[in-house]
XYZ file of C-alpha atoms in Angstrom:
355
model
C 15.128 -80.744 44.124
C 12.331 -79.764 46.226
C 12.169 -76.012 46.318
C 12.140 -74.612 49.988
C 11.221 -70.896 50.855
C 12.997 -68.861 53.133
C 12.017 -69.250 57.006
C 12.024 -67.408 60.250
C 11.907 -69.158 63.778
C 8.039 -68.341 63.564
C 7.676 -70.759 60.890
C 8.289 -73.719 63.207
C 6.018 -72.639 65.972
C 3.043 -74.774 64.898
C 4.689 -77.999 64.695
C 6.250 -77.214 68.138
C 3.442 -76.587 69.881
C 1.883 -79.873 69.242
C 4.927 -81.344 71.717
C 5.320 -78.305 73.778
C 4.387 -77.883 77.229
C 1.645 -75.428 78.015
C 1.631 -74.841 74.036
C 4.874 -73.590 73.896
C 8.147 -75.507 72.799
C 11.081 -72.934 73.241
C 14.682 -73.226 71.850
C 16.734 -72.822 74.764
C 20.369 -73.347 73.521
C 22.273 -71.348 76.298
C 20.287 -72.936 78.942
C 20.710 -76.493 77.388
C 24.470 -76.281 77.472
C 24.255 -74.773 80.975
C 22.187 -77.724 82.191
C 24.302 -80.340 80.500
C 27.218 -79.486 83.081
C 24.983 -80.049 86.073
C 23.367 -83.593 84.361
C 25.230 -86.857 85.403
C 25.145 -90.097 83.267
C 24.098 -93.250 85.097
C 24.850 -96.278 82.989
C 24.236 -100.215 83.060
C 21.047 -99.749 85.045
C 18.773 -102.690 85.349
C 16.009 -103.315 82.793
C 12.627 -102.068 84.194
C 13.678 -99.684 86.817
C 11.637 -96.861 87.450
C 12.424 -93.249 87.407
C 11.570 -93.003 90.698
C 13.786 -96.075 91.799
C 16.602 -93.928 90.182
C 15.781 -90.768 92.035
C 15.946 -92.904 95.255
C 19.372 -94.096 94.158
C 20.494 -90.535 94.085
C 18.624 -89.230 96.806
C 21.525 -87.866 98.707
C 22.113 -85.514 95.911
C 18.708 -84.062 95.802
C 18.206 -84.625 91.845
C 16.060 -82.232 90.039
C 15.075 -84.363 87.033
C 15.642 -87.683 85.911
C 15.384 -88.623 82.167
C 15.640 -92.671 82.064
C 16.248 -94.215 78.545
C 15.607 -97.675 77.842
C 16.408 -99.324 74.407
C 16.494 -102.787 73.802
C 18.824 -104.771 76.428
C 20.153 -101.050 77.513
C 18.851 -98.986 80.330
C 20.438 -95.796 81.566
C 19.633 -92.413 82.880
C 20.477 -88.694 82.632
C 19.934 -86.777 85.995
C 20.232 -82.941 86.464
C 21.616 -82.259 90.092
C 21.607 -78.590 89.653
C 25.450 -78.172 90.289
C 28.741 -79.143 88.965
C 29.906 -79.991 92.598
C 27.157 -82.457 93.105
C 27.996 -83.994 89.613
C 31.831 -84.369 90.831
C 30.466 -86.031 94.524
C 28.044 -88.799 92.826
C 30.620 -89.641 90.376
C 32.944 -90.333 93.262
C 30.209 -91.970 95.456
C 28.524 -94.213 92.811
C 30.996 -94.982 90.015
C 31.604 -98.636 89.837
C 29.271 -99.539 92.617
C 27.361 -102.660 92.427
C 23.548 -102.196 92.007
C 21.048 -104.799 91.447
C 24.008 -107.507 90.498
C 25.339 -104.703 87.969
C 28.077 -102.538 88.237
C 27.253 -98.834 87.813
C 28.718 -96.543 85.359
C 28.566 -92.715 86.641
C 30.069 -90.024 84.583
C 29.424 -86.547 83.709
C 27.380 -85.361 80.510
C 29.584 -82.807 79.295
C 30.500 -83.166 75.638
C 32.992 -80.175 75.016
C 36.229 -81.975 73.980
C 39.293 -81.135 76.141
C 42.050 -78.527 74.796
C 45.239 -79.833 74.168
C 48.053 -77.805 76.183
C 49.664 -75.278 74.263
C 47.076 -75.308 71.566
C 44.797 -72.143 71.329
C 42.779 -73.085 68.102
C 39.943 -75.402 68.101
C 40.742 -78.532 66.109
C 39.685 -78.534 62.554
C 36.339 -80.319 61.514
C 36.546 -81.807 58.111
C 33.548 -82.828 55.977
C 31.866 -86.338 56.751
C 32.916 -88.900 54.198
C 31.433 -92.433 53.650
C 33.024 -95.494 53.339
C 31.653 -99.074 52.620
C 32.327 -101.887 54.951
C 33.179 -105.444 53.688
C 29.667 -106.360 54.761
C 28.032 -103.658 52.733
C 27.230 -101.244 55.270
C 27.740 -97.950 55.270
C 30.385 -96.696 57.760
C 31.028 -92.985 58.444
C 34.303 -90.995 58.872
C 33.365 -88.058 61.153
C 34.859 -85.339 63.079
C 38.280 -86.070 61.764
C 40.675 -84.008 63.311
C 43.990 -82.261 62.361
C 45.913 -81.023 65.517
C 48.036 -78.387 64.802
C 51.418 -78.152 66.493
C 51.918 -75.950 69.460
C 54.192 -72.869 69.146
C 57.978 -73.801 69.306
C 57.195 -77.259 68.337
C 59.582 -78.502 65.491
C 57.712 -81.659 65.057
C 55.179 -82.073 62.147
C 51.663 -81.719 62.369
C 50.357 -85.461 63.926
C 48.144 -87.523 61.626
C 44.671 -87.176 61.211
C 42.430 -89.139 63.954
C 39.462 -90.561 62.266
C 36.309 -91.861 64.055
C 33.932 -94.646 62.149
C 30.415 -95.066 62.955
C 28.418 -97.677 61.612
C 24.643 -96.753 60.560
C 22.622 -98.014 63.517
C 20.525 -101.250 62.551
C 17.248 -99.275 63.147
C 18.165 -96.649 60.231
C 19.330 -99.365 57.797
C 17.410 -100.106 54.733
C 17.243 -103.707 55.369
C 15.448 -102.967 58.617
C 13.179 -100.189 57.568
C 11.895 -101.713 54.411
C 10.507 -104.539 56.269
C 8.990 -102.478 58.703
C 7.458 -100.066 56.441
C 6.227 -102.809 54.291
C 4.288 -104.341 56.990
C 2.775 -100.896 58.365
C 2.044 -99.069 55.259
C 0.304 -100.398 52.244
C 1.264 -97.293 49.987
C 4.844 -96.295 50.045
C 4.737 -94.006 47.113
C 5.956 -91.231 49.237
C 9.361 -93.018 49.930
C 10.582 -91.845 46.520
C 10.528 -88.047 47.568
C 12.517 -88.466 50.540
C 15.732 -88.189 48.468
C 14.523 -84.929 46.561
C 14.466 -82.947 49.565
C 17.286 -80.163 49.786
C 17.996 -76.596 50.862
C 17.584 -74.993 54.047
C 15.175 -76.604 56.541
C 14.221 -76.594 60.243
C 14.265 -80.235 61.970
C 12.635 -80.956 65.199
C 14.714 -83.535 66.682
C 12.660 -86.673 68.321
C 15.506 -89.233 69.029
C 19.441 -89.362 68.751
C 22.112 -92.223 68.671
C 24.313 -90.720 71.268
C 27.870 -90.417 70.534
C 27.296 -90.739 66.763
C 26.211 -88.204 63.816
C 22.701 -89.990 63.481
C 19.402 -88.765 64.777
C 15.631 -88.943 63.807
C 13.810 -85.761 63.139
C 10.686 -84.268 61.707
C 11.082 -81.835 58.683
C 9.251 -79.042 59.662
C 6.518 -78.280 56.517
C 3.055 -77.276 56.479
C 2.281 -80.678 55.312
C 3.903 -82.229 58.393
C 2.074 -79.674 60.706
C -1.315 -80.887 59.118
C -0.282 -84.458 59.628
C 0.707 -84.065 63.255
C -2.625 -82.402 63.980
C -4.554 -85.181 62.177
C -2.603 -88.079 63.364
C -2.415 -87.146 66.905
C -5.896 -86.162 67.356
C -7.155 -89.489 65.441
C -4.953 -91.606 67.695
C -6.028 -89.631 71.191
C -9.818 -90.429 70.308
C -8.792 -94.162 69.071
C -6.874 -95.019 72.646
C -10.158 -95.474 74.605
C -11.773 -97.498 72.006
C -8.926 -99.583 70.916
C -8.820 -102.995 73.081
C -5.578 -104.305 74.297
C -3.829 -106.951 72.639
C -4.147 -110.344 73.711
C -1.081 -111.833 74.651
C -1.064 -114.453 71.592
C -1.334 -111.445 69.539
C 2.127 -109.775 70.243
C 4.707 -111.004 68.163
C 7.105 -109.554 65.459
C 5.673 -107.693 62.860
C 2.325 -106.809 65.095
C 1.073 -103.171 64.477
C -0.493 -101.822 67.439
C -0.929 -98.801 69.848
C 1.128 -97.317 72.668
C 2.358 -94.604 75.101
C 5.295 -92.613 74.065
C 7.235 -90.638 76.755
C 7.929 -87.251 75.925
C 9.753 -86.706 78.934
C 8.937 -83.212 80.626
C 6.353 -82.795 78.175
C 4.281 -85.846 79.181
C 2.973 -88.870 76.928
C 1.191 -89.394 73.698
C -0.277 -92.329 72.190
C 1.686 -93.188 68.953
C 1.737 -95.898 66.295
C 4.330 -98.659 67.037
C 5.671 -101.839 65.261
C 6.436 -104.971 67.564
C 10.480 -105.722 66.787
C 10.752 -108.538 69.001
C 9.249 -110.073 72.260
C 11.192 -111.431 75.545
C 8.521 -113.022 77.949
C 6.171 -110.253 79.190
C 8.078 -107.426 77.469
C 8.003 -106.275 74.037
C 10.590 -104.291 71.937
C 8.801 -101.789 69.866
C 9.623 -99.211 67.180
C 7.594 -95.824 67.727
C 6.800 -95.192 63.884
C 6.578 -91.148 64.166
C 9.414 -90.793 66.662
C 12.058 -93.056 65.598
C 12.784 -94.423 68.912
C 12.747 -98.059 70.137
C 11.774 -99.135 73.670
C 10.951 -101.981 75.662
C 7.408 -101.917 77.509
C 5.119 -104.414 78.881
C 3.135 -106.587 76.523
C -0.057 -105.857 78.514
C 0.053 -102.286 77.990
C -0.114 -102.393 73.965
C -3.404 -101.693 72.235
C -4.546 -102.984 69.022
C -4.144 -100.770 66.020
C -4.066 -102.914 62.805
C -6.958 -101.018 60.771
C -5.363 -99.235 57.795
C -7.078 -96.109 58.419
C -4.309 -95.313 60.920
C -1.589 -96.231 58.680
C -2.161 -93.792 55.627
C -0.199 -90.789 57.104
C 3.708 -91.571 56.381
C 6.072 -91.497 59.453
C 6.129 -88.112 60.923
C 10.066 -88.326 61.389
C 12.869 -89.728 59.445
C 16.614 -90.587 59.770
C 19.582 -87.898 59.171
C 23.064 -87.585 59.694
C 25.275 -84.577 60.596
C 27.766 -83.511 58.359
C 29.921 -82.233 60.900
C 30.230 -83.447 64.456
C 28.123 -86.048 66.695
C 25.170 -85.420 69.010
C 26.269 -86.376 72.528
C 23.458 -84.988 74.587
C 19.624 -85.981 74.939
C 19.090 -82.244 75.626
C 18.801 -81.551 71.678
C 15.675 -83.915 71.783
C 12.391 -82.010 71.047
C 14.224 -79.226 69.850
C 14.596 -77.429 66.511
C 17.906 -77.421 64.655
C 18.268 -75.157 61.442
C 20.556 -75.945 58.629
C 20.470 -77.276 55.265
C 20.206 -80.717 53.260
C 23.445 -81.544 51.592
C 22.803 -84.587 49.972
C 22.141 -88.442 51.091
C 24.443 -91.440 51.999
C 25.469 -93.532 48.896
C 24.679 -96.780 50.376
C 21.477 -95.779 52.434
C 20.064 -93.148 50.347
C 16.959 -92.659 52.708
C 19.563 -91.062 55.403
C 19.924 -87.382 54.416
C 23.139 -85.322 55.370
C 22.448 -82.382 57.331
C 24.751 -79.190 57.737
C 23.755 -77.475 60.971
C 23.865 -73.439 60.903
C 26.010 -72.307 63.795
């Protein structure tokens, strides 16, 4: 097992700086929780809608910040309205209303579970377990909750409530092996992934909401060096790399595209074309673990092996306990320890976050 030295928050700062605004990426856990209460989730949005159009849709509520997410055939957004009162008003006003021949789904972005009346203690969270499905995919049993009986209740404790999570398609070995083989000529680094263990810091780059799965960068000295080398070379190459001709954009194409970092701006990143629909391409951003639908004409050529020698900066993880329900955790650091890997998907590491 890889030996990991003890660390402090200062150890993570160099890697965080490469993504941070004005050179700083601060951990704002308390602010994040407060902001979550003033955010509203707007779902079932039409593909291709801009953040400006979403802002106009909610103009009567003076939105402060709009974070649009488009993945495959789904498009939704998280909008910060600045107050809990506005969140309640926009849900009442827009939830279920037609918009571009679709019915909007608008809800609050709060993730704290409701307490059962008469129960003072928090539900007990048990260890995450793995169970294989009939199709051979790993299913995850997470957040099994034992609800204690209320005082004076003569009935026995309710049966455990179990939630099953299928491993997301983009994290399954069958998909990743195909992607990695077509992108990277040398895959020797793959064998070292399952040997990672001990205390770590993870810079979250993408999550699968309402599940325990997420993509993150394992913060090490090597990662910091690779980030500097890769991002600087891609920034220099951007102006020199030609746009791909329409006929060259198809499944399996290695290319270069702009990745949106939310409030931190944009960055050019390596990507792989998963599919194409007319003038749109579904791509997987290799170093962020994020898929997106972008215009075909915006893709630049990046087929030289010189750009594909550095391994992907991010890799898939799964929380041992709980789920990730808010996009606010993205670009923030989680501290904890690696406890092992999934049996059926050994490239996915289990992560136990320190509270």
